[in-house]
Amino acid sequence: MNTSASFQGGSSPFEFFKFDLTTPVSEKVPSLEDRFSDFPQPTQDADLLRQLSFIPGLKEILMLRQVHALEHATVWVLSESKSAYPAKGEPTKVQRDNELLGGLSTEQGFYLYGEVNISDLRRAVTLARHRLTSGEWDLAVHPRCGTNLSVAMLLTAGLAVGVHLLLPFRPIEQLIGLGLAATTAAELAPDLGSMAQRYLTTAIPFNLTIENITRTRDVWGREAHFVKVSWRDFGG
């Protein structure tokens, strides 16, 4: 996804309903691409927080979603060989995944597990945020995210219960049904997990400022780098 996240100043959400009777109908109907090209907007989370500030924990939830996206993008950037930008002649859409790297997001920042030079990590975090806020929104989604596993488990459980209730209560039919449920869940889970990440568990980190990166241990005693971030109320 490489659309721009910028929007024209002074525009109003009600301009969508303005009609020009001198313009042909075919030219007045906006395409879906044009209609959604301005989303996500840099100020959307900050605006939501201002409007619903009375909801306990809302800021932490919004911040966690943005940190989650930054964590994924940082892993993608670190996984790219040699440079964060593809060499001439290489496909620009190919994403490389270093399975030795992993992360854990919190509302204050994220832990990065794996052997990595702190200078490289600092550059990767800065570049990851820049690329996300510049339109490379696919970097917010990662196939090894725990969201995918959660979706797979819920989907498998739901299909298994449905099969159990719909099929006759005989061992053969139940075993076949459970096998079909597991197979179906395995096929659907990656795509549904990616959708869940894109629309529920991550958000473009327009409001995050990178404070510092330290070598530390997580709550389980595992060595990691911690990327501490803070919230800012302006977009961009």
XYZ file of C-alpha atoms in Angstrom:
236
model
C 0.000 0.000 0.000
C 1.762 3.106 -1.195
C -0.858 5.833 -1.082
C -0.189 9.208 0.464
C -1.243 9.999 4.015
C -1.394 13.750 3.381
C -4.585 15.751 2.970
C -5.462 19.170 1.628
C -5.627 21.905 4.214
C -8.982 23.510 4.842
C -10.927 20.618 3.397
C -14.158 19.670 5.097
C -15.640 16.209 5.502
C -18.895 17.672 4.196
C -17.333 18.551 0.840
C -18.044 14.991 -0.187
C -21.733 15.936 -0.437
C -21.237 19.039 -2.626
C -22.495 18.728 -6.174
C -21.605 20.684 -9.281
C -24.487 20.516 -11.746
C -22.246 21.708 -14.582
C -19.938 18.697 -14.272
C -20.788 15.421 -16.036
C -21.995 12.707 -13.683
C -19.126 10.401 -14.645
C -16.633 13.009 -13.455
C -18.435 13.716 -10.165
C -18.490 10.198 -8.767
C -15.258 9.585 -6.771
C -13.580 6.227 -7.079
C -12.981 4.089 -4.005
C -9.254 4.761 -4.334
C -9.815 8.527 -4.305
C -12.354 8.320 -1.488
C -10.005 6.477 0.874
C -6.657 7.827 -0.364
C -6.415 10.207 2.619
C -6.665 7.433 5.206
C -5.251 6.907 7.720
C -4.946 10.580 8.620
C -2.084 11.814 10.817
C -4.372 13.355 13.439
C -7.025 10.641 13.646
C -5.835 9.034 16.908
C -5.161 12.396 18.550
C -8.626 13.622 17.524
C -10.222 10.430 18.824
C -8.405 10.814 22.136
C -9.593 14.399 22.520
C -13.200 13.453 21.770
C -13.268 10.352 23.981
C -10.785 11.312 26.675
C -13.279 10.252 29.363
C -12.780 6.565 28.431
C -10.272 4.997 30.856
C -7.212 3.488 29.196
C -8.023 4.782 25.706
C -4.680 6.559 25.326
C -2.801 3.403 26.338
C -4.762 1.350 23.780
C -4.113 3.839 20.981
C -0.465 4.068 21.912
C -0.076 0.283 22.067
C -1.487 -0.059 18.529
C 1.012 2.478 17.196
C 3.911 0.877 19.078
C 2.863 -2.516 17.685
C 3.111 -1.182 14.124
C 6.495 0.412 14.813
C 7.772 -2.871 16.262
C 6.754 -4.797 13.130
C 8.232 -2.202 10.789
C 11.508 -2.177 12.733
C 11.827 -5.952 12.395
C 11.161 -5.666 8.640
C 13.803 -2.948 8.241
C 16.397 -4.887 10.253
C 15.622 -7.998 8.217
C 16.419 -6.325 4.929
C 19.876 -7.222 3.698
C 22.626 -4.614 3.326
C 20.308 -1.615 3.001
C 16.798 -0.604 3.869
C 16.310 0.252 0.218
C 16.331 -2.438 -2.497
C 19.181 -2.517 -4.962
C 18.641 -1.771 -8.624
C 16.891 -4.563 -10.427
C 15.451 -6.135 -7.241
C 11.684 -6.285 -6.714
C 10.498 -3.384 -4.563
C 7.601 -5.323 -3.012
C 9.658 -8.193 -1.562
C 9.881 -8.210 2.226
C 12.589 -10.221 3.951
C 11.979 -11.714 7.383
C 14.795 -12.494 9.800
C 13.302 -15.160 12.052
C 16.047 -14.601 14.637
C 14.466 -11.240 15.468
C 11.310 -10.787 17.499
C 9.496 -8.160 19.493
C 7.045 -7.466 22.289
C 5.027 -4.256 22.408
C 3.899 -2.303 25.459
C 2.225 1.098 25.771
C 5.614 2.624 26.683
C 7.660 1.096 23.851
C 8.735 -2.298 22.612
C 11.315 -4.973 23.354
C 13.460 -6.156 20.447
C 14.904 -9.658 20.840
C 17.865 -10.934 18.864
C 21.454 -9.972 18.167
C 21.508 -6.485 16.742
C 23.889 -3.554 16.980
C 22.307 -0.710 18.922
C 23.377 1.815 16.281
C 21.724 -0.272 13.571
C 18.616 -0.558 15.730
C 18.490 3.182 16.270
C 18.669 3.814 12.530
C 16.125 1.064 11.841
C 13.560 2.462 14.291
C 13.873 5.966 12.860
C 13.619 4.674 9.295
C 10.721 2.372 10.165
C 8.696 5.243 11.574
C 9.495 7.420 8.571
C 8.483 4.741 6.075
C 5.253 3.952 7.929
C 4.160 7.575 8.137
C 5.170 8.134 4.500
C 2.764 5.521 3.185
C 4.425 2.095 3.493
C 1.579 0.839 5.664
C 2.194 -2.827 4.839
C 5.234 -2.692 7.132
C 2.792 -2.619 10.079
C 1.722 -6.215 9.352
C 3.968 -9.177 10.163
C 3.294 -12.899 9.571
C 4.901 -13.954 12.868
C 2.740 -11.642 14.980
C 0.908 -13.179 17.915
C -2.308 -11.756 16.484
C -2.186 -14.412 13.773
C -1.883 -17.172 16.364
C -4.775 -15.763 18.386
C -6.960 -15.539 15.300
C -6.049 -19.114 14.326
C -6.940 -20.419 17.781
C -10.269 -18.578 17.903
C -11.157 -19.629 14.376
C -10.276 -23.257 15.033
C -12.286 -23.296 18.246
C -15.287 -21.645 16.607
C -15.314 -23.985 13.624
C -14.803 -27.006 15.867
C -17.795 -26.067 18.000
C -19.894 -25.415 14.907
C -18.968 -28.753 13.378
C -19.642 -30.544 16.662
C -23.153 -29.099 16.819
C -24.035 -29.568 13.149
C -22.782 -33.095 12.497
C -24.209 -36.288 13.975
C -22.756 -37.233 17.359
C -20.926 -40.261 16.016
C -17.144 -40.659 16.317
C -16.362 -40.949 12.594
C -18.395 -37.899 11.561
C -17.019 -35.871 14.463
C -13.400 -36.734 13.644
C -13.888 -35.868 9.983
C -15.574 -32.620 10.970
C -12.779 -31.660 13.338
C -10.228 -32.368 10.607
C -12.110 -30.157 8.165
C -12.423 -27.420 10.797
C -8.688 -27.473 11.511
C -7.803 -27.461 7.807
C -10.197 -24.606 7.067
C -8.887 -22.567 9.991
C -5.291 -23.093 8.853
C -6.188 -21.817 5.368
C -8.124 -18.767 6.560
C -6.057 -17.734 9.581
C -3.131 -15.999 7.766
C -5.397 -13.659 5.794
C -7.758 -13.019 8.697
C -4.780 -12.468 10.992
C -3.336 -9.897 8.618
C -6.690 -8.103 8.492
C -6.904 -8.134 12.284
C -3.430 -6.607 12.501
C -4.172 -3.972 9.873
C -7.481 -2.788 11.307
C -7.431 -3.734 15.004
C -4.056 -4.312 16.625
C -1.807 -1.830 14.791
C -1.994 1.812 13.757
C 0.399 4.111 11.910
C 2.670 5.737 14.546
C 1.942 9.364 13.688
C 1.894 10.279 17.389
C 5.018 8.474 18.575
C 8.312 10.135 19.392
C 11.351 7.914 19.915
C 12.994 8.801 23.233
C 15.848 6.333 23.717
C 17.013 2.750 23.218
C 18.587 0.770 26.025
C 19.922 -2.730 26.592
C 17.809 -4.356 29.295
C 15.870 -7.454 30.377
C 12.156 -8.011 30.091
C 9.876 -9.185 32.925
C 10.895 -12.802 32.228
C 14.596 -11.980 32.473
C 15.320 -12.295 28.765
C 17.930 -9.942 27.305
C 16.570 -7.425 24.842
C 16.783 -3.868 23.611
C 13.951 -1.615 24.769
C 12.811 1.164 22.449
C 11.111 3.750 24.650
C 8.614 6.089 22.996
C 6.346 8.917 24.072
C 3.049 10.341 22.803
C 2.671 13.628 20.995
C -0.664 15.219 20.119
C 0.211 16.639 16.709
C 0.222 14.651 13.466
C 2.919 14.111 10.888
